[in-house]
Amino acid sequence: MKNLFLIASFAVAVVVLAACSSKMSNTSVAYSKINPLETKVDSVLKLMTLEEKVGQLNQYNGFWEITGPTPKEGQAAKKYEDLKKGLVGSMLNVKGVKDVRALQKIAVEETRLGIPLLFGFDVIHGYKTISPIPLAEAASWDMAEIKKSAAMAAEEAASVGLNWTFAPMVDIARDARWGRVMEGSGEDPYLGSQIAVARIQGFQGEDLKARNTILACAKHFAGYAFAESGRDYNTVDIGESTLQNIVFPPFKASVEAGVRTFMNSFNELNGIPATGNKYLQRQILKGDWKFDGFVVSDWGSINEMIAHGYAKDNKQAAEIAINAGSDMDMESSAYIEHLADLVKEGKVKESDIDDAARRILKVKFELGLFDNPYLYCDENYEKETVGKKAFHDAVLEMAKKSIVLLKNEKELLPLKKSGQKFVLIGALADDKTSPLGSWRIAADDETAVSVLEGMQSYKGNQLSYVKGANVAEGRTQFVWETKINTTDKSGFPAAIAAAKGADVVVMVLGEHGLQSGEGRSRTDIGLPGVQQELLEEVYKVNPNIVLVLNNGRPLAIPWADDHVPAIVEAWQLGTQSGNAIAQVLYGDYNPSGKLPMTFPRNVGQVPIYYNYKNTGRPVMNEPESVFWSHYIDEKNTPLYPFGYGLSYTQFEYSDLELDQKSFSGDGSIEVSVNVKNTGKYAGKEVVQLYIRDIIASVTRPVKELKGFEMIELQPNETKKVRFIINKKTIEFYTAQSKWEAEEGDFNVFVGGSSVKTIDANFQYNN
Ligand code: BGC
């Protein structure tokens, strides 16, 4: 009986595997009609040895010359041999149809079972055509545009053979010292959740089997951005309320949006490394949220549990990680070396290996790799697709929408189009690499449009350029940009001389694109190096300065805010950066971005965020004593708050109305507000809705974003914007350890930033 069953399942599996070959595609089509996905997966699994199942859980970095001679010794030779034995489930950092095809061919044609590989890569903000860094895209608050940007990145990446991106990073981040804030959506769980969904939908599309869609990966699960003192990879110790209410929401939203993979993280969370964390991966992710894709470790993070002091060796690390629910091992070689033995020793259940392998195989089926493992391997399509014009047009649009106008006095902006004498100052103004930002590993250096080039395309004015000062020292290695130039001021005199006679001085200052990102934490978040001094020296001879900031994190620039009349936040905007900046400076695009992260006055205020708690000793307007929650040398308020951003026009909010003052159960309240364009340009405004739960079983923030809508208004035009408040709006993780709405009084605030709002009250009864 048992044998018969085995024979039958073997036959089923052979049919499925035969689908790898296009010759058998008719059989596979007929088969797939009568057989649901899970059965297909199981039928493959039944054919696999324990070692082959473990192989599916193994991911290697491809660093050797793939289409060159076969590696004969060292790590590369071992990886190559494992690949041929069917002991690799996925590769990362292999790109280009030629290389991908070469490896896929080994997996499909030379291994016993011919199971195709997944090819992962960090397509974080574009593949070769680079869009703004994710933090900048978040500043657009434009979900359709963000989705389009991810879809475009997926199309370009898929054309070079990739089928999986390690994005989006959905870590909520409150600490600008942490370099990876550039890779996320900022500080707010509501905005962060919306953006997570937009990006996942963009990458994965409607149909994972289409050749222009790829797998997305929600990362880093969880708490990575809460590294103590903003130092990357540092300890994370946060309570349940922060974890549930702030950190988890974008991850949960990612599961609900159908993300197919998750990545865990380097950090420990309350004493347990995330990679070996059962609570996170088994209880929350796979249990409560019912995530049915798979979890990949972060790079070497299984092995890093030894350094954490949580595993004694790589073998124990493998045991802990798999038991905790980490399905795939990225570059620790812990699984491939030890899991089979651990099963034999009874320390790991084979059913847990089966579960992990099943999840990975299922995703491979969903991608269509069993129907056509070379789906992503078409050299002609690759040639037609990479860098195509439509991508450049799309990243330009995204870049314009990501710019935030922080200050504009004396109507310095928009710039006049003719008859003016402008001088452009700053090494970043002429830089064609920095605007690509961090995490753009497939893009070629020197391929971004610089600000100088963007401004030169406007011919009506006299424009000169002077560097002033380098942002970084040296230019030799990949890491050079992290060395900030703190000494070389030899370019100052030329910059000062040029500024003297100009109508307007445009200064492009900030961080080089590789001064933020992974491993790039900073303790000083002012303008790096001698740039602050350069700004002050130029200001002395000509205060008509437009400061264009390039940066991957909020900067503390109080002096600039006090003195410089116009400040434009232009982040690192990608391939079309210079064109986007020029079009905004000249008013061909009216800036509409809003900050997704608070800008402090002083690094000492960090972590600073809009949704803080009131404390028992909140802000006093006219303090009578020193005993309240404040600093004696700095204000509590930020320099620029979350949600803030100006336009060349002005908007006025009025007539905030609630259709009723209370609701209960599944009822709702409609909130409406009139927004009028009172300025002289057409413009877009992001109308934001916040609430405050005044008394609750767990203290609630002074404000929480719960809705937003972007509207476009002509001069003098008024629009009524409506929001719905219901039970979902007011739910949070309560003292009962569950998400629910609690009765009581609430404030509602509506406005163009988290600070400038008009408000009303309502009540919720159960
Ligand atoms: C990062 C991940 C990334 C991985 C693979 C790690 O260092 O933390 O976000 O996806 O490398 O490149």
Short mmCIF file of C-alpha atoms in Angstrom, two decimals, residues 425 489 491-493 495-497 499-500 505 507 509 530-543 545 559:
data_model
loop_
_atom_site.label_atom_id
_atom_site.label_comp_id
_atom_site.label_asym_id
_atom_site.label_seq_id
_atom_site.Cartn_x
_atom_site.Cartn_y
_atom_site.Cartn_z
CA ILE A 425 28.40 76.60 -5.80
CA LYS A 489 39.09 75.03 2.18
CA GLY A 491 38.29 76.53 -2.98
CA PHE A 492 36.64 79.10 -0.70
CA PRO A 493 38.16 82.29 -2.19
CA ALA A 495 33.48 80.74 -4.50
CA ILE A 496 33.31 83.96 -2.47
CA ALA A 497 34.59 86.02 -5.38
CA ALA A 499 29.17 85.01 -5.36
CA LYS A 500 29.88 88.72 -5.01
CA VAL A 505 23.65 82.15 -5.54
CA MET A 507 24.41 76.41 -3.30
CA LEU A 509 25.31 71.26 -0.17
CA VAL A 530 33.56 72.50 5.77
CA GLN A 531 30.29 73.12 3.94
CA GLN A 532 28.65 75.01 6.81
CA GLU A 533 31.61 77.36 6.89
CA LEU A 534 31.46 77.77 3.12
CA LEU A 535 27.78 78.66 3.36
CA GLU A 536 28.44 81.29 6.02
CA GLU A 537 31.35 82.82 4.11
CA VAL A 538 29.35 83.08 0.90
CA TYR A 539 26.37 84.51 2.82
CA LYS A 540 28.58 87.34 4.09
CA VAL A 541 29.11 88.60 0.54
CA ASN A 542 25.73 87.67 -0.94
CA PRO A 543 22.72 86.66 1.17
CA ILE A 545 21.12 82.22 -1.50
CA TRP A 559 21.81 78.37 10.94
#
